Tab-separated table of C-alpha atoms in Angstrom:
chain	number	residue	atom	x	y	z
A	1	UNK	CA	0.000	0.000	0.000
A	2	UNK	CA	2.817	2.637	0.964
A	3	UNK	CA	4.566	1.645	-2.315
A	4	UNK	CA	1.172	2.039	-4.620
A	5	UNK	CA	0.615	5.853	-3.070
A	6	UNK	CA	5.042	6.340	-3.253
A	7	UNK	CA	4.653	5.287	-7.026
A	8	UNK	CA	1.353	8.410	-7.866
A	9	UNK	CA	3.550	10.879	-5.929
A	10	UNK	CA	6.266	10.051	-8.314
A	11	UNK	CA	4.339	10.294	-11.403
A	12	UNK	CA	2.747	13.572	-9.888
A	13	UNK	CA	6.302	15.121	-9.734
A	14	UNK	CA	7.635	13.906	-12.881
A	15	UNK	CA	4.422	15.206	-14.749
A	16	UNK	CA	4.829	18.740	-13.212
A	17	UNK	CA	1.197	17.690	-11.682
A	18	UNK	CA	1.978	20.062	-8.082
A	19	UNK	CA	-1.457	21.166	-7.586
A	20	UNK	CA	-2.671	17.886	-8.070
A	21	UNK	CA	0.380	16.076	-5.522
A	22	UNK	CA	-0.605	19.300	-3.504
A	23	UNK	CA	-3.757	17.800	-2.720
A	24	UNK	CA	-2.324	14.471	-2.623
A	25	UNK	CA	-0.321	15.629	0.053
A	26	UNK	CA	-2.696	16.871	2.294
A	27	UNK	CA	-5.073	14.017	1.747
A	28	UNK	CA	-2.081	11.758	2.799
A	29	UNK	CA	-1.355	13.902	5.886
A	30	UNK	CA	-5.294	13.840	7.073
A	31	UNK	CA	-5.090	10.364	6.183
A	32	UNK	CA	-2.591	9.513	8.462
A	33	UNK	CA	-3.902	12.319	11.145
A	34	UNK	CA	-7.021	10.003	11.283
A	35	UNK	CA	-5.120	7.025	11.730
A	36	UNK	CA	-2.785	8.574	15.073
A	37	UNK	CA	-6.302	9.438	16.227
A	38	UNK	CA	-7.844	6.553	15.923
A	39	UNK	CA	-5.134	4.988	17.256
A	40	UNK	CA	-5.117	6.842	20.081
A	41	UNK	CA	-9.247	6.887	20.888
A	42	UNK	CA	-8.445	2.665	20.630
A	43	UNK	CA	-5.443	3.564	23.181
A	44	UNK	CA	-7.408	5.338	25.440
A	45	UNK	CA	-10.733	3.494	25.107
A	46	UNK	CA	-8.345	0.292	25.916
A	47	UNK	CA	-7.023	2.227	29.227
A	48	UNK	CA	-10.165	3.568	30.236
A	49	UNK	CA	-11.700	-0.126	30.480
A	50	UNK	CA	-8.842	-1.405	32.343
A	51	UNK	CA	-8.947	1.656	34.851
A	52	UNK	CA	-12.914	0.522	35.197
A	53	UNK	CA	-12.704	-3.330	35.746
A	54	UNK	CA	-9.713	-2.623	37.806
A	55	UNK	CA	-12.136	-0.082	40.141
A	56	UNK	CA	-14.917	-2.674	39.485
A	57	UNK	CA	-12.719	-5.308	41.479
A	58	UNK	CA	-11.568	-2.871	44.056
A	59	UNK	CA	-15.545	-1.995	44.410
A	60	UNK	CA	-16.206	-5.519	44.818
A	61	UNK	CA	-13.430	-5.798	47.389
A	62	UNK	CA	-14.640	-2.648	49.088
A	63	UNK	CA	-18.014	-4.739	49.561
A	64	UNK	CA	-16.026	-7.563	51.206
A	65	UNK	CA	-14.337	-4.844	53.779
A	66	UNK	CA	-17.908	-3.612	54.493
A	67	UNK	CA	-19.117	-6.605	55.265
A	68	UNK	CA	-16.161	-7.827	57.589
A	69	UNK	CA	-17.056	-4.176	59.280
A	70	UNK	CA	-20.850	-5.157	59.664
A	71	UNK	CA	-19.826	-8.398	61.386
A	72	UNK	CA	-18.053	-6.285	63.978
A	73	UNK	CA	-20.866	-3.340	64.104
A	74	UNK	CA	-23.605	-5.600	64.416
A	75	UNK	CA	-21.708	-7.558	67.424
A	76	UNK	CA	-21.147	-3.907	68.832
A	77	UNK	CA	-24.673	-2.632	68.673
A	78	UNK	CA	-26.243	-6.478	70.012
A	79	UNK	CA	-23.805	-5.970	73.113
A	80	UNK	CA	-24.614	-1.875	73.763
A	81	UNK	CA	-28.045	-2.429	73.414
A	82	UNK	CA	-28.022	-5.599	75.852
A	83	UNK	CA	-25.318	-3.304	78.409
A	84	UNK	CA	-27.840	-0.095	78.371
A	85	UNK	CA	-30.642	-2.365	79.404
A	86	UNK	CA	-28.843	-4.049	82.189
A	87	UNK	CA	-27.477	-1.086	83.422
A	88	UNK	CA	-30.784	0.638	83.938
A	89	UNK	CA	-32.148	-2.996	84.918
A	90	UNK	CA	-29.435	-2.993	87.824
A	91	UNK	CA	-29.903	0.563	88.792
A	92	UNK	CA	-33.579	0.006	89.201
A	93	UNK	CA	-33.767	-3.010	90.955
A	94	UNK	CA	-31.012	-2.224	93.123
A	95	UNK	CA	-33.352	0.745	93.892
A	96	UNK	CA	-30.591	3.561	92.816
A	97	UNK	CA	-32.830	5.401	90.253
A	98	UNK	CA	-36.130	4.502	89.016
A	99	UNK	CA	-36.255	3.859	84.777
A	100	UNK	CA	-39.495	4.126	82.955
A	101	UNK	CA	-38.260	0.680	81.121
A	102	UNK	CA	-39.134	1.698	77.780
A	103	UNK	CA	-35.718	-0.172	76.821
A	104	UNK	CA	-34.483	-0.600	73.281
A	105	UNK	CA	-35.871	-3.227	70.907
A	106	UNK	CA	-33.830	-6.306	71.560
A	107	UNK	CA	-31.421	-7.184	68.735
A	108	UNK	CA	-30.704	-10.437	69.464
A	109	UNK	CA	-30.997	-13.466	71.470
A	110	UNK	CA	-26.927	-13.759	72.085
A	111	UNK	CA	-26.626	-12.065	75.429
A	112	UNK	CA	-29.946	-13.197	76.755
A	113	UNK	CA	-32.364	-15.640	75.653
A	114	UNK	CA	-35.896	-14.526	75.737
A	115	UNK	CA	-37.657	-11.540	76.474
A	116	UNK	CA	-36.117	-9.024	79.434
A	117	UNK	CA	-37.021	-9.784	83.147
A	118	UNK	CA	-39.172	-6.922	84.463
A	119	UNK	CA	-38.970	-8.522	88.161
A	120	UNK	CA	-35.795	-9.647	90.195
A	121	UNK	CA	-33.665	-12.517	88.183
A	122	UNK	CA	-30.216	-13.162	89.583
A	123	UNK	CA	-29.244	-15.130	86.207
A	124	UNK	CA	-29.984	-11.913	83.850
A	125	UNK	CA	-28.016	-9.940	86.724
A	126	UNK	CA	-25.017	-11.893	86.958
A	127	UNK	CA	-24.881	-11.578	82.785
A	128	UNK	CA	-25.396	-8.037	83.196
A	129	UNK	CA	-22.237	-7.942	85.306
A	130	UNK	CA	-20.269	-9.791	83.015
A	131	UNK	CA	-21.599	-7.584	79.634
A	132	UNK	CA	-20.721	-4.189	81.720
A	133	UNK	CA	-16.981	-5.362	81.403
A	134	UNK	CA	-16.852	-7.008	77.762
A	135	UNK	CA	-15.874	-5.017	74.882
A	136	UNK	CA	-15.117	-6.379	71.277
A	137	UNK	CA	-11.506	-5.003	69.794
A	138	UNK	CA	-12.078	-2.037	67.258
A	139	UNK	CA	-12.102	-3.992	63.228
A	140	UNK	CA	-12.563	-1.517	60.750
A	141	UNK	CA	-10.841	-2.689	56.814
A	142	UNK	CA	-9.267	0.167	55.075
A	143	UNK	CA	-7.232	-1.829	52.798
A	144	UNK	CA	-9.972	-1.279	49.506
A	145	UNK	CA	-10.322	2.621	49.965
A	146	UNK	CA	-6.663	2.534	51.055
A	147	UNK	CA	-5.945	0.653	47.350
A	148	UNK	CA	-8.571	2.991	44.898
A	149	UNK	CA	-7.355	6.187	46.778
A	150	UNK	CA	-3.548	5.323	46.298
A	151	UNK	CA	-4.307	3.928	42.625
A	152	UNK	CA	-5.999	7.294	42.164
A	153	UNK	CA	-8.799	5.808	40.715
A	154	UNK	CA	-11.456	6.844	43.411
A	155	UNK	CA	-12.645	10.051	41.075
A	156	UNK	CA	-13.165	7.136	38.174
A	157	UNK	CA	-16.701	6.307	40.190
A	158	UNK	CA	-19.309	7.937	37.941
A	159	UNK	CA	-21.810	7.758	40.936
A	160	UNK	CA	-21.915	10.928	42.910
A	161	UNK	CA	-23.449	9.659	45.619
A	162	UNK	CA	-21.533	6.430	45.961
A	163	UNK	CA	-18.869	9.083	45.942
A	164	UNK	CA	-21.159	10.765	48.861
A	165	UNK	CA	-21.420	7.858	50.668
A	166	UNK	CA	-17.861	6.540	50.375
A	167	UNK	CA	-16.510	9.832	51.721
A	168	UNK	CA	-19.391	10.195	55.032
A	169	UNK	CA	-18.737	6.281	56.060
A	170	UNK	CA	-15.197	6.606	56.431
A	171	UNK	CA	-15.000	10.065	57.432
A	172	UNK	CA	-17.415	8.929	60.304
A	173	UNK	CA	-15.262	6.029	61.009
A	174	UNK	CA	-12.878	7.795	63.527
A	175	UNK	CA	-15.956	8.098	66.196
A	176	UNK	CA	-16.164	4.517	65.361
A	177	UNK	CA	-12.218	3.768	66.200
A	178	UNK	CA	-11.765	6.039	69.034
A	179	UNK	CA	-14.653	4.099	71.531
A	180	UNK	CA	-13.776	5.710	74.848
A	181	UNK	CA	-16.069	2.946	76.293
A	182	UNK	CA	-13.176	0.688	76.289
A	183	UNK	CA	-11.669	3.141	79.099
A	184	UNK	CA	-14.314	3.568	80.923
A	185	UNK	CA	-14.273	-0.695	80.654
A	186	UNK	CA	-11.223	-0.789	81.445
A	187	UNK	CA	-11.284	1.040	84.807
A	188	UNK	CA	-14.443	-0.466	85.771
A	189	UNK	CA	-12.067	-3.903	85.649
A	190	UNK	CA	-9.317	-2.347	87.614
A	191	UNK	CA	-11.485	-1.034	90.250
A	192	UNK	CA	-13.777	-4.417	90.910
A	193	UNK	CA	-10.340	-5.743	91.117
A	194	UNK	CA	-8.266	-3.761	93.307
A	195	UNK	CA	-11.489	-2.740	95.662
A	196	UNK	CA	-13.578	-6.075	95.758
A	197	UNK	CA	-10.698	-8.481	94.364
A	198	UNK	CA	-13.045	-9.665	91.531
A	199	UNK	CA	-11.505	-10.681	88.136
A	200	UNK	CA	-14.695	-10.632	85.843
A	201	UNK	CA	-13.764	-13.392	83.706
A	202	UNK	CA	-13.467	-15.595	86.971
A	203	UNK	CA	-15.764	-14.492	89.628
A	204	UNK	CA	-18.530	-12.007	88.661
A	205	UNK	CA	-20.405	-15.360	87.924
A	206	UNK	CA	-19.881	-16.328	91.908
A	207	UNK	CA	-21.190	-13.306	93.030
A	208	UNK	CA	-24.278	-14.329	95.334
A	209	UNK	CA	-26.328	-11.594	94.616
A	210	UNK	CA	-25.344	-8.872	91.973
A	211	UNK	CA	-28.361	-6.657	92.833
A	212	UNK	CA	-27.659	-6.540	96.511
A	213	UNK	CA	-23.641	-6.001	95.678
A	214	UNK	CA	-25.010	-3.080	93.631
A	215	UNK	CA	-27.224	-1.725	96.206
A	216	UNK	CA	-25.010	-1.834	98.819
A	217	UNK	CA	-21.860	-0.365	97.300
A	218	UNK	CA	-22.403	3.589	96.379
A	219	UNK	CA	-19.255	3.715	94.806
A	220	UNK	CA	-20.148	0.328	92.141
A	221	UNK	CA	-23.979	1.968	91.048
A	222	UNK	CA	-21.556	5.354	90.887
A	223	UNK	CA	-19.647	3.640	88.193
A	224	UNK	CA	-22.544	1.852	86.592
A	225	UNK	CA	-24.158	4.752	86.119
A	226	UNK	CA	-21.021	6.542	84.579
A	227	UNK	CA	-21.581	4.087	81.843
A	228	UNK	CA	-24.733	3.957	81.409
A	229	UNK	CA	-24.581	7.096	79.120
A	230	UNK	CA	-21.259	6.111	76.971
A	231	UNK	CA	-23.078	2.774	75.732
A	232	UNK	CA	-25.697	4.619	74.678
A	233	UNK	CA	-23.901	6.585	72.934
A	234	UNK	CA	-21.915	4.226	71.197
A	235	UNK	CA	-25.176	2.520	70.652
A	236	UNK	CA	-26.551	5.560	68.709
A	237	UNK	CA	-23.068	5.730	66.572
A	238	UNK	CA	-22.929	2.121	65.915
A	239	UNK	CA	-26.198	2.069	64.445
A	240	UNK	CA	-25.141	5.793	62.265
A	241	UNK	CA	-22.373	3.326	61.243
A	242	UNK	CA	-23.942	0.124	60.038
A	243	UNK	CA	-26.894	2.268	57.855
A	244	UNK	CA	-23.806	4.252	55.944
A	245	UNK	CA	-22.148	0.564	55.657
A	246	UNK	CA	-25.421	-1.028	54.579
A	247	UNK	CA	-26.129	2.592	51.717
A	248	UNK	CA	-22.751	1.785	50.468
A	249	UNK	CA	-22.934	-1.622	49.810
A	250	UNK	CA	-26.449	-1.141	48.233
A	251	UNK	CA	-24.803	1.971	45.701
A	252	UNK	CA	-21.909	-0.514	44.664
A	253	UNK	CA	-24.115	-2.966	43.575
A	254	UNK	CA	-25.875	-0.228	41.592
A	255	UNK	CA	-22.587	1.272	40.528
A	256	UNK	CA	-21.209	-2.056	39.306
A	257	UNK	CA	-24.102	-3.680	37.802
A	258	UNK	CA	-24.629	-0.280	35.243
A	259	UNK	CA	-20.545	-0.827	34.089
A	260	UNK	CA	-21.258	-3.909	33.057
A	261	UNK	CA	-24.069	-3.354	31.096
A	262	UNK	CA	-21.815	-1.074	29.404
């Protein structure tokens, strides 16, 4: 082909044809204008659809950190919602402050099977003793929105508010990490240890009668109290937490389902 339009120009120049090779010329040039940029529109249609299945995996890998995060906030909310009844359930049998008991729906059966006792029940208060010092380790996965931030792919998602939604889930995540409950916790161990020599995970099970140890320690419903508002808290965040989790998950789906119908 190159030597077919090599042998008109020749004959062009030979026959004192320039107009004509003139326009040759320039048809050649456009020709081969079209062809760089069509080249490049293949180059950068080619690197455009890697750059999207490669966010497409991170996105579905972002859905497996979510989840892993759920499995933690869910365990988190279950146990603050089962501490912030037992707390006021041990304040108010233990006569220290009188609750209206219009307690949270119950999430689960893991902490207590059944409905909640509304009368005296030494079982439900010994496992209300043991709850007020558990706490689950902080597990929130980064490593997806670590990856698409790094890559610099996160401005690829054509979904402003999956965008949205990324950006107010982990931007909320910090009140998630920084749980000053585990403190509190962990004085609330230290002090039933070095004032009553009780080591929760050994003896708050023994005790003969939680609601009368309660009762007849100020300085024990002082301390219940004092966490009876930071679980609730925490409850409240949890629960901000795991419906920005669960709007995410629902917009990658969306998100990812709509690039491959592309």
């Amino acid at each position: 082909m190159i030597n077919f339009f090599r042998k008109i120009r020749k004959k062009m120049l030979t026959e004192n044809k320039f107009s004509k090779y003139l326009l040759y010329a320039i048809g050649e040039i456009i020709l081969v204008v079209i062809g760089i940029l069509i080249a490049l529109s293949i180059n950068n249609w080619n690197e455009n659809k890697k750059t999207q299945n490669q966010l497409s995996l991170i996105l579905y890998n972002l859905i497996e950190d979510l989840n892993d995060d759920l499995e933690y906030l869910y365990d988190e909310v279950e146990l603050h919602e089962f501490r912030i009844s037992c707390f006021q359930y041990l304040l108010e049998k233990s006569d220290i402050k009188k609750f209206e008991f219009n307690r949270l729906p119950k999430q689960s059966d893991t902490w207590w099977q059944g409905a909640y006792p509304d009368t005296i029940n030494l079982k439900y208060a010994e496992k209300c003793v043991m709850a007020s010092v558990y706490d689950y380790n902080v597990n929130i996965q980064t490593s997806s929105i670590d990856e698409m931030k790094n890559l610099g792919i996160f401005s690829n998602i054509k979904n402003n508010a999956l965008k949205k939604a990324i950006n107010k889930y982990y931007g909320f995540m910090p009140q998630i990490r920084q749980d000053w409950n585990r403190d509190l916790i962990t004085d609330w161990r230290k002090f039933l240890l070095e004032n009553y020599d009780i080591i929760p995970s050994e003896e708050i099970l023994s005790m003969v009668n939680p609601i009368e140890f309660v009762k007849d320690n100020k300085s024990v419903s002082t301390r219940i109290r004092a966490l009876e508002g930071p679980a609730q808290y925490r409850f409240y965040n949890v629960n901000i937490a795991i419906n920005l989790a669960e709007e995410v998950i629902q917009l990658i789906k969306e998100e990812v389902s709509a690039s491959d119908t592309e």
